[in-house]
mmCIF file of C-alpha atoms in Angstrom:
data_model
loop_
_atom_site.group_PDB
_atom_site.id
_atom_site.type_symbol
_atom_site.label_atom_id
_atom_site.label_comp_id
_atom_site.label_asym_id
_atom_site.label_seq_id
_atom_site.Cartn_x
_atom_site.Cartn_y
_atom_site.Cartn_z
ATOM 1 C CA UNK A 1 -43.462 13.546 2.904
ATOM 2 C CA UNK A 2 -41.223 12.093 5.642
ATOM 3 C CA UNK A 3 -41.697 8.556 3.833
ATOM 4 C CA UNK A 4 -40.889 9.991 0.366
ATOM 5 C CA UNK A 5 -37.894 11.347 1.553
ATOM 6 C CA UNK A 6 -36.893 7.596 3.542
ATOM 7 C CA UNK A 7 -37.746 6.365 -0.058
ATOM 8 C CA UNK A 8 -35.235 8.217 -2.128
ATOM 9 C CA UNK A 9 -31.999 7.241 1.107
ATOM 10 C CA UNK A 10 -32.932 3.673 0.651
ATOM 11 C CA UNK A 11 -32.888 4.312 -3.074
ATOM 12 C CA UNK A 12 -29.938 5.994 -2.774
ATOM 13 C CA UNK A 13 -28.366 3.391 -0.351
ATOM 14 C CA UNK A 14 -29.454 0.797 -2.683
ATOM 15 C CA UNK A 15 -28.218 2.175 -5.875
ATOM 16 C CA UNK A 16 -24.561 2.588 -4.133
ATOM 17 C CA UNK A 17 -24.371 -0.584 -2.553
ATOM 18 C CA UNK A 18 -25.174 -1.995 -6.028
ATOM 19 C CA UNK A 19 -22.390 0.247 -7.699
ATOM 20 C CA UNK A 20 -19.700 -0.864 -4.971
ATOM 21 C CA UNK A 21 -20.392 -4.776 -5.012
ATOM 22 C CA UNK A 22 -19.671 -4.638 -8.971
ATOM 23 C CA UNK A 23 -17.136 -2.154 -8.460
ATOM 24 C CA UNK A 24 -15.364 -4.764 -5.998
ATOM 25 C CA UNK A 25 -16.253 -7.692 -7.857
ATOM 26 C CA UNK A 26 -18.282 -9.031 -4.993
ATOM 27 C CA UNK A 27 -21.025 -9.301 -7.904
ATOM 28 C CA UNK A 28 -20.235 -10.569 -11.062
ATOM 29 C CA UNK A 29 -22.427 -11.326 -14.601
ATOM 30 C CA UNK A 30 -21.712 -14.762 -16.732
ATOM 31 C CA UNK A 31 -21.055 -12.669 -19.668
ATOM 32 C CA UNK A 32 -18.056 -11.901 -21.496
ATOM 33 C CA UNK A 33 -15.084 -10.655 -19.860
ATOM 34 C CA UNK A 34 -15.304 -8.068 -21.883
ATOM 35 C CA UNK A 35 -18.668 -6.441 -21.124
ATOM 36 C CA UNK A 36 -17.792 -7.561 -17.172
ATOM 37 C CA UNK A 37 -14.947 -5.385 -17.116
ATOM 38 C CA UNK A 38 -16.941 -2.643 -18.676
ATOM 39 C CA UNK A 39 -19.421 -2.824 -16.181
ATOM 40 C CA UNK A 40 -17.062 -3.249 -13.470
ATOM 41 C CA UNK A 41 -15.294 0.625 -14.754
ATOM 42 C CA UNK A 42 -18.738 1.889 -15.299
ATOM 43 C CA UNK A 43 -19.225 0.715 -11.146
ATOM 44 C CA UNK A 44 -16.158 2.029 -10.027
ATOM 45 C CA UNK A 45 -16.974 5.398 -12.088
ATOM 46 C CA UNK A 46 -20.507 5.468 -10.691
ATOM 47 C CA UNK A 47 -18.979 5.025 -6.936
ATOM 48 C CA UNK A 48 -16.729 8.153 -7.370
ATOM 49 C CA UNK A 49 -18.900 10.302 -8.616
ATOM 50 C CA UNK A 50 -21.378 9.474 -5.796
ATOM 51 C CA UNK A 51 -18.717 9.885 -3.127
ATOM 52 C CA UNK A 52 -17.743 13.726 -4.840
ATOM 53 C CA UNK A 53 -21.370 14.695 -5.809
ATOM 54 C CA UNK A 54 -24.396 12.945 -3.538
ATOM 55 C CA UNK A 55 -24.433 14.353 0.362
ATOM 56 C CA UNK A 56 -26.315 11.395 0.956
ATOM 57 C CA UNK A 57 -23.421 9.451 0.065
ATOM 58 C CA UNK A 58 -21.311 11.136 2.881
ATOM 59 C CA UNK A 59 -23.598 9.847 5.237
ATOM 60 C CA UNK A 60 -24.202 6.588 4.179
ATOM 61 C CA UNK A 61 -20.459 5.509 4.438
ATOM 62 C CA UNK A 62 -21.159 5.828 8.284
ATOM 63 C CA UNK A 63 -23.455 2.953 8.063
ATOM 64 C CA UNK A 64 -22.223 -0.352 9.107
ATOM 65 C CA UNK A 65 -23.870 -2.513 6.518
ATOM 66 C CA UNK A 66 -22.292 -0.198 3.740
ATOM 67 C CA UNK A 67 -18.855 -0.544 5.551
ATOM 68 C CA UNK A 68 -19.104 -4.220 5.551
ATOM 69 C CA UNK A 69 -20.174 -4.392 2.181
ATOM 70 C CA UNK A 70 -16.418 -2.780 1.436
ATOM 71 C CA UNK A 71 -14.482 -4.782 3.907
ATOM 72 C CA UNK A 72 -16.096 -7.786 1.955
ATOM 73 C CA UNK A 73 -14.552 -6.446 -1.313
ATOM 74 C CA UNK A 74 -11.236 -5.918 0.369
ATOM 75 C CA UNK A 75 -10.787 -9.621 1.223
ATOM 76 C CA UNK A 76 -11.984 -10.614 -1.885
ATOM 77 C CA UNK A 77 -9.528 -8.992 -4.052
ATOM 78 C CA UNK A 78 -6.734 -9.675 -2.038
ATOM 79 C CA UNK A 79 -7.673 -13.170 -2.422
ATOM 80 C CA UNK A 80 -8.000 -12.996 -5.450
ATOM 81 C CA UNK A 81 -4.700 -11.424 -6.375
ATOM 82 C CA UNK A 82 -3.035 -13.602 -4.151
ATOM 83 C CA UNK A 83 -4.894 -17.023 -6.099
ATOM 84 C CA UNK A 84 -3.918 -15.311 -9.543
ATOM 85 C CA UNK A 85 -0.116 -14.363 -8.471
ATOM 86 C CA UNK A 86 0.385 -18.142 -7.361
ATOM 87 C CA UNK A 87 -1.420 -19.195 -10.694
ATOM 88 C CA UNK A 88 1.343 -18.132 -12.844
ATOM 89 C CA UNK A 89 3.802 -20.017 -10.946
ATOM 90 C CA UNK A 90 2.250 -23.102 -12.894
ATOM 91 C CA UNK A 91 1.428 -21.133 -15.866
ATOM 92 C CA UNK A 92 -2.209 -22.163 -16.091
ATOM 93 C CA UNK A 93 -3.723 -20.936 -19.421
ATOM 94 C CA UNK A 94 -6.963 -18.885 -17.506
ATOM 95 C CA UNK A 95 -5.018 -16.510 -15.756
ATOM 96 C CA UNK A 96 -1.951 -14.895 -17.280
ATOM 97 C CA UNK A 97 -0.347 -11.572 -15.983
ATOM 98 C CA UNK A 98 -3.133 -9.720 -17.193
ATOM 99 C CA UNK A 99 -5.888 -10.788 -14.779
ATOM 100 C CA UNK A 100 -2.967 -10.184 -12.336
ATOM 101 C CA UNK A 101 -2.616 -6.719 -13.569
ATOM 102 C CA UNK A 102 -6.237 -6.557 -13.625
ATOM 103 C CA UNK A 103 -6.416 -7.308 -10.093
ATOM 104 C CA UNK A 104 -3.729 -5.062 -9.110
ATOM 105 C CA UNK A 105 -5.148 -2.010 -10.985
ATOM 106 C CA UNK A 106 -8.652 -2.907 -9.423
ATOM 107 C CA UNK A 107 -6.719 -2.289 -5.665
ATOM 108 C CA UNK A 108 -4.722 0.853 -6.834
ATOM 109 C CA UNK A 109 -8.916 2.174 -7.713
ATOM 110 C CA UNK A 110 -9.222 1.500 -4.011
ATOM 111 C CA UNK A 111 -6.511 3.303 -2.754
ATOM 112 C CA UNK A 112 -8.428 6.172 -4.592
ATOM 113 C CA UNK A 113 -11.714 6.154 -3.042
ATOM 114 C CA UNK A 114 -11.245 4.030 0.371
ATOM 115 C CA UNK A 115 -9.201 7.583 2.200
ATOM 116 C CA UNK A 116 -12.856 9.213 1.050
ATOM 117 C CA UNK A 117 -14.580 6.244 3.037
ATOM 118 C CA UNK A 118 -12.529 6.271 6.052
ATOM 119 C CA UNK A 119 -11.633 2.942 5.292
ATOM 120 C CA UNK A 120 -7.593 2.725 3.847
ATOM 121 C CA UNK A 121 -6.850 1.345 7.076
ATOM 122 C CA UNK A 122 -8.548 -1.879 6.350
ATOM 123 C CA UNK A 123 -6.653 -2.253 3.038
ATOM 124 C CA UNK A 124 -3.417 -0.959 4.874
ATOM 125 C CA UNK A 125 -3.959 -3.860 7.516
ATOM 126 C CA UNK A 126 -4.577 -6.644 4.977
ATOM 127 C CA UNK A 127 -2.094 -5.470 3.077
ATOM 128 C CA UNK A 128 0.121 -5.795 5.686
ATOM 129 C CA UNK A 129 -0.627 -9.439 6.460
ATOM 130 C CA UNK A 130 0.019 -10.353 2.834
ATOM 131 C CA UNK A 131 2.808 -8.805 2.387
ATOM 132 C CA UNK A 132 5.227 -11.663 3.128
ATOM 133 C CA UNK A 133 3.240 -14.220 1.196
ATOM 134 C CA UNK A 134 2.767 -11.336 -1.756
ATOM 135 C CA UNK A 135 6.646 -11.487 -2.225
ATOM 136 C CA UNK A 136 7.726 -15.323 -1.920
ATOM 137 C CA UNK A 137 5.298 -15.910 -4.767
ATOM 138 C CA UNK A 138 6.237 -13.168 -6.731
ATOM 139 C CA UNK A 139 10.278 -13.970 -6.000
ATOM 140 C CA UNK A 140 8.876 -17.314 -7.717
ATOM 141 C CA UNK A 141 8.014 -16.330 -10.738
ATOM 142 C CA UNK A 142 10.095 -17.000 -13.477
ATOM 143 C CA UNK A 143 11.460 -13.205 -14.340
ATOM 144 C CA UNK A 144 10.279 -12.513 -18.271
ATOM 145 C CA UNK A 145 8.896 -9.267 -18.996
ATOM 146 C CA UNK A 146 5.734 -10.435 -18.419
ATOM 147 C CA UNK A 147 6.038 -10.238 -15.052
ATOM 148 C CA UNK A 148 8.110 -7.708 -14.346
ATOM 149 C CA UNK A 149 4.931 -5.210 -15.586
ATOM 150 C CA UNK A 150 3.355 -7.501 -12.445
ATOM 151 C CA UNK A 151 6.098 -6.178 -10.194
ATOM 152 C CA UNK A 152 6.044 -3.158 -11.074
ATOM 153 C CA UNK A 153 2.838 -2.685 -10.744
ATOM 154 C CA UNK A 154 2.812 -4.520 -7.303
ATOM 155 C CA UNK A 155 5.606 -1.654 -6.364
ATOM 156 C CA UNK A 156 3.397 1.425 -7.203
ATOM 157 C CA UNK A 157 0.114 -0.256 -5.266
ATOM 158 C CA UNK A 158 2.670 -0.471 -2.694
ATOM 159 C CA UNK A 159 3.894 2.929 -2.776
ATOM 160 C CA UNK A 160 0.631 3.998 -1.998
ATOM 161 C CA UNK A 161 -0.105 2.034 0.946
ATOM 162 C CA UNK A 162 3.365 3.208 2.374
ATOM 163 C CA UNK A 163 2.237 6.481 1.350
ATOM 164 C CA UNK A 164 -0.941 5.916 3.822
ATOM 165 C CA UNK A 165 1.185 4.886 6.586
ATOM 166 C CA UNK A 166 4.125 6.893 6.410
ATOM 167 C CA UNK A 167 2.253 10.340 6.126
ATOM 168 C CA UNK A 168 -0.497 9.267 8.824
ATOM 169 C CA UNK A 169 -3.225 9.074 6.532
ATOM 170 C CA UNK A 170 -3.584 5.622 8.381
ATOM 171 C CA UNK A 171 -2.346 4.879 12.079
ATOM 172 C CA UNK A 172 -0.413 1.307 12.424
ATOM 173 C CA UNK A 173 1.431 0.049 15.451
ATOM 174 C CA UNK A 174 5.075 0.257 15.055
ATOM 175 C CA UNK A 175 5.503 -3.167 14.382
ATOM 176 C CA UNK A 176 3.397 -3.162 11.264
ATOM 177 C CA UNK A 177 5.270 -0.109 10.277
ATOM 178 C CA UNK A 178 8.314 -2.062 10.459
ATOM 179 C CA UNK A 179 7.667 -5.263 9.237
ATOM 180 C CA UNK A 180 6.241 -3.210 5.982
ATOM 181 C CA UNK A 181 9.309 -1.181 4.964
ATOM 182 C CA UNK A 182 11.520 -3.952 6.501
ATOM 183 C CA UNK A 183 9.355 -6.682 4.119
ATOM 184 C CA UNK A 184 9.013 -4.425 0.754
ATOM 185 C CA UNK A 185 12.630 -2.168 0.965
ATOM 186 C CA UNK A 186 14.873 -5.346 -0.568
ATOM 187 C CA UNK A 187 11.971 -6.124 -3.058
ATOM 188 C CA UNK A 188 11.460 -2.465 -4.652
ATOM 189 C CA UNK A 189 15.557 -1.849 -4.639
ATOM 190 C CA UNK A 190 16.449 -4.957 -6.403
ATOM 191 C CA UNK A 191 13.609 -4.246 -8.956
ATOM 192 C CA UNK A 192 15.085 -1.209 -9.836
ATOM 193 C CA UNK A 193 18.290 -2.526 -10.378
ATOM 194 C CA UNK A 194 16.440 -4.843 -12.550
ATOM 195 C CA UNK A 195 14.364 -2.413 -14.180
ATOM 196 C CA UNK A 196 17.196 -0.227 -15.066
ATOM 197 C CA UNK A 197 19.157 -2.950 -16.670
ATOM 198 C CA UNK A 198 16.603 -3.363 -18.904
ATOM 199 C CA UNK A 199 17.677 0.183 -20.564
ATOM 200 C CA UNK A 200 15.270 2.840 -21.841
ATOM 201 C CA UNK A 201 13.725 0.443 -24.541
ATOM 202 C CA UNK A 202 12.113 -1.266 -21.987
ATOM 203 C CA UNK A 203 7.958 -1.381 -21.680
ATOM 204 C CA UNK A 204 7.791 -1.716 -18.027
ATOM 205 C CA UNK A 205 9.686 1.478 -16.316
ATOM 206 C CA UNK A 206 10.251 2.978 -12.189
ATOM 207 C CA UNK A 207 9.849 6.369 -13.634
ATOM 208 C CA UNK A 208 11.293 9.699 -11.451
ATOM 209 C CA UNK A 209 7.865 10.430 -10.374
ATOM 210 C CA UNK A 210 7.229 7.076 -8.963
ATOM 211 C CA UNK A 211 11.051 6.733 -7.005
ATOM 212 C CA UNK A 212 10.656 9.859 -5.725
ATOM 213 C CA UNK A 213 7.215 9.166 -4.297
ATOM 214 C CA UNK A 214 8.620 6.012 -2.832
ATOM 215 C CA UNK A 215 11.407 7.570 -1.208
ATOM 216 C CA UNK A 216 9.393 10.336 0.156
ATOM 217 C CA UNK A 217 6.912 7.680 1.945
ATOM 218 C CA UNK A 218 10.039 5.655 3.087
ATOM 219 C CA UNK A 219 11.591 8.559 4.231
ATOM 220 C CA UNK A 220 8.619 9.772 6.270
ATOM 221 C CA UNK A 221 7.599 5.924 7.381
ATOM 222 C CA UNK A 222 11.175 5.410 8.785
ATOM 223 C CA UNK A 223 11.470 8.282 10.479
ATOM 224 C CA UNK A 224 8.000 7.586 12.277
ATOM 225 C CA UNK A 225 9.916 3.938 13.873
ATOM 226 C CA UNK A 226 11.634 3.340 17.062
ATOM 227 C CA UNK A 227 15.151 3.571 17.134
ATOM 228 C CA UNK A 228 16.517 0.363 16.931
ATOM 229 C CA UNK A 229 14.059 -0.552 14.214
ATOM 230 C CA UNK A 230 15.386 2.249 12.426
ATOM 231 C CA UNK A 231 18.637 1.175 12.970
ATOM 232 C CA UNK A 232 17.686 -2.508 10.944
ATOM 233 C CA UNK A 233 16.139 -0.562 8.241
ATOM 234 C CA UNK A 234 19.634 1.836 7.819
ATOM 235 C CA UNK A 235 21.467 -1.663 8.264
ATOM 236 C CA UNK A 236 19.728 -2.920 5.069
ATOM 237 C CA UNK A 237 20.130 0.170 3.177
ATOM 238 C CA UNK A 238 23.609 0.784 3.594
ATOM 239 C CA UNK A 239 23.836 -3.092 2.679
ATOM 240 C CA UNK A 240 22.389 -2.417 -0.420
ATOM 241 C CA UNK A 241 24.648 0.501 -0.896
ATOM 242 C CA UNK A 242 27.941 -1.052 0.018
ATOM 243 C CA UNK A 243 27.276 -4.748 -1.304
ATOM 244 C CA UNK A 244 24.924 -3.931 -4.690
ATOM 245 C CA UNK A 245 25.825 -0.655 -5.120
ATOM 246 C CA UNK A 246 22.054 0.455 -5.300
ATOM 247 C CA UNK A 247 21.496 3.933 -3.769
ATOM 248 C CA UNK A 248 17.966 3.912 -4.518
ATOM 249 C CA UNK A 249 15.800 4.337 -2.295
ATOM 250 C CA UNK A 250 17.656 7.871 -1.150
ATOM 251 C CA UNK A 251 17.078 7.411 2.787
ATOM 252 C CA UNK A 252 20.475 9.553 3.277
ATOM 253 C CA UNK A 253 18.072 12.107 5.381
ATOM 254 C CA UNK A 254 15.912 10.073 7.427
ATOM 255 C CA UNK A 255 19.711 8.851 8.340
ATOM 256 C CA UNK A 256 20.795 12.393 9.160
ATOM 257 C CA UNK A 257 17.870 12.647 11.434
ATOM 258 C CA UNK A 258 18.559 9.324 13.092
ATOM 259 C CA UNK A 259 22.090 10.367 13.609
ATOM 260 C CA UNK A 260 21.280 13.169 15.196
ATOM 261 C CA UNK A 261 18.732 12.047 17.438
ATOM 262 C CA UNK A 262 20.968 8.976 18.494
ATOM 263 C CA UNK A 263 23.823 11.371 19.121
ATOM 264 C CA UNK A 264 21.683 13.716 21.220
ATOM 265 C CA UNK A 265 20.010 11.109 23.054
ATOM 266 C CA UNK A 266 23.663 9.699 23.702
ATOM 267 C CA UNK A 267 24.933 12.879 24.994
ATOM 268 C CA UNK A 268 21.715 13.314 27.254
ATOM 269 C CA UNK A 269 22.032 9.909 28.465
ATOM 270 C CA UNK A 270 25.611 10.525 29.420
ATOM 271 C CA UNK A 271 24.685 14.155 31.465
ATOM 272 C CA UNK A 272 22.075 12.557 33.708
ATOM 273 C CA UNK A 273 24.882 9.997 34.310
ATOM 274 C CA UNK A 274 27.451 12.594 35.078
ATOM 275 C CA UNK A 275 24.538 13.900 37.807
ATOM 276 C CA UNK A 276 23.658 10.865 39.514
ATOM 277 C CA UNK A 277 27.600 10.138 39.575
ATOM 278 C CA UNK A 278 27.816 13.604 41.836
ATOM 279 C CA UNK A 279 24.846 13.080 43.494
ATOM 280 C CA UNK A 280 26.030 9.588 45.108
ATOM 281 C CA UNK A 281 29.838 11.303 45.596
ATOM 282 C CA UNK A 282 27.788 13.898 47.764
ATOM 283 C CA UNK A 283 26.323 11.432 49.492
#
């Protein structure tokens, strides 16, 4: 009995490490795109439902080999997006802005199921470290409106890792909290300025939902920095403000609370002065 029942868990272990390599691309058929990307959604479907429905599932994401087996896909795609982004700079004919698309759509999927793993922070990390060479590529390509779906796109996967951090889904150091909104807040405003200028006819849109999401995660994220950091990132904004003319993103609140904070702090600072001023007078 006891064997039967280690039978079905390595089954079961089996069947979802299967589903998550070809979910992640880590395995991959020499087939047809088209029947690999069906197989790949079929994958990603199969994890899901196994993470909502199969207790054994719940227990199995403890396991080391299963976590590694993810952390494996989360390099890989991130290499992989980052190979594809820099491919368009030369225009190759193999990968256009769909496989980019592809790619990005592919991480957005794990934004959706890694918070059910306890593993967003991995993603949030190397997300983090990419960041910088993410945007000098994509501030390379040539701006059609082929890639501004790319950038767009690139924005809402974004949103959703700022999302992570700024609501504490995922705990960063400060710095990495920084460098994040400090790295991404000049991309995603000028985009909307761009977006926007492409008037309502346009494909590619930064719909209400999506700004307001944004803001709300920037809002929360900032608010979660260190003074003086918060100070850089109210710097920029008001740049973009006075200079551009862009209001979005709407951080006029976190700024309230800043101002607040930095006038009460002030005042404190300038009491225990006032006290150690009488003290040495007494003295």
């Amino acid at each position: 009995m006891q064997e039967a029942v280690i039978d079905v868990s390595l089954n079961t272990k089996n069947v979802f490490s299967s589903a998550l390599r070809f979910a992640m691309s880590i395995d991959t058929l020499k087939n047809s795109p088209e029947l690999v990307h069906e197989l790949k959604t079929s994958a990603q479907e199969q994890v899901e439902f196994m993470l909502s429905e199969d207790e054994e599932v719940r227990l199995l994401i403890t396991e080391e080999e299963v976590k590694s087996v993810v952390r494996l896909g989360i390099s890989n795609v991130i290499s992989m997006l980052l190979d594809r982004l820099s491919s368009l700079l030369v225009i190759l004919p193999e990968c256009t802005e769909f496989s980019v698309l592809k790619t990005l759509y592919d991480i957005e999927w794990l934004c959706k199921v890694l918070p059910r793993m306890e593993l967003m922070k991995d993603l949030v990390f190397k997300w983090t470290d990419v960041s910088s060479e993410i945007l000098v590529i994509a501030q390379k390509c040539k701006l059609d409106s082929r890639i501004l779906g790319v950038k767009v796109k690139l924005v809402e996967v974004t949103g959703k890792i700022l999302e992570a951090v700024g609501y504490g889904i995922v705990i960063v150091p400060s710095k990495s909290r920084s460098c994040l909104l400090k790295i991404w807040l000049p991309f995603i405003r000028r985009l909307k300025t761009l977006v926007d200028a492409e008037g309502s006819e346009s494909e590619y849109k930064m719909d209400e939902d999506l700004c307001e999401f944004i803001e709300g995660s920037m809002v929360s994220l900032v608010l979660t920095l260190p003074s003086n950091d918060q100070a850089e990132v109210f710097g920029e904004w008001m740049r973009g403000i006075g200079l551009e003319g862009v209001k979005f993103p709407d951080l006029s609140e976190a700024f309230e609370v800043w101002c607040y904070r930095s006038k009460s702090a002030k005042r404190r600072l300038l009491e225990r002065c006032d006290r150690l001023a009488i003290v040495n007078l007494d003295h």
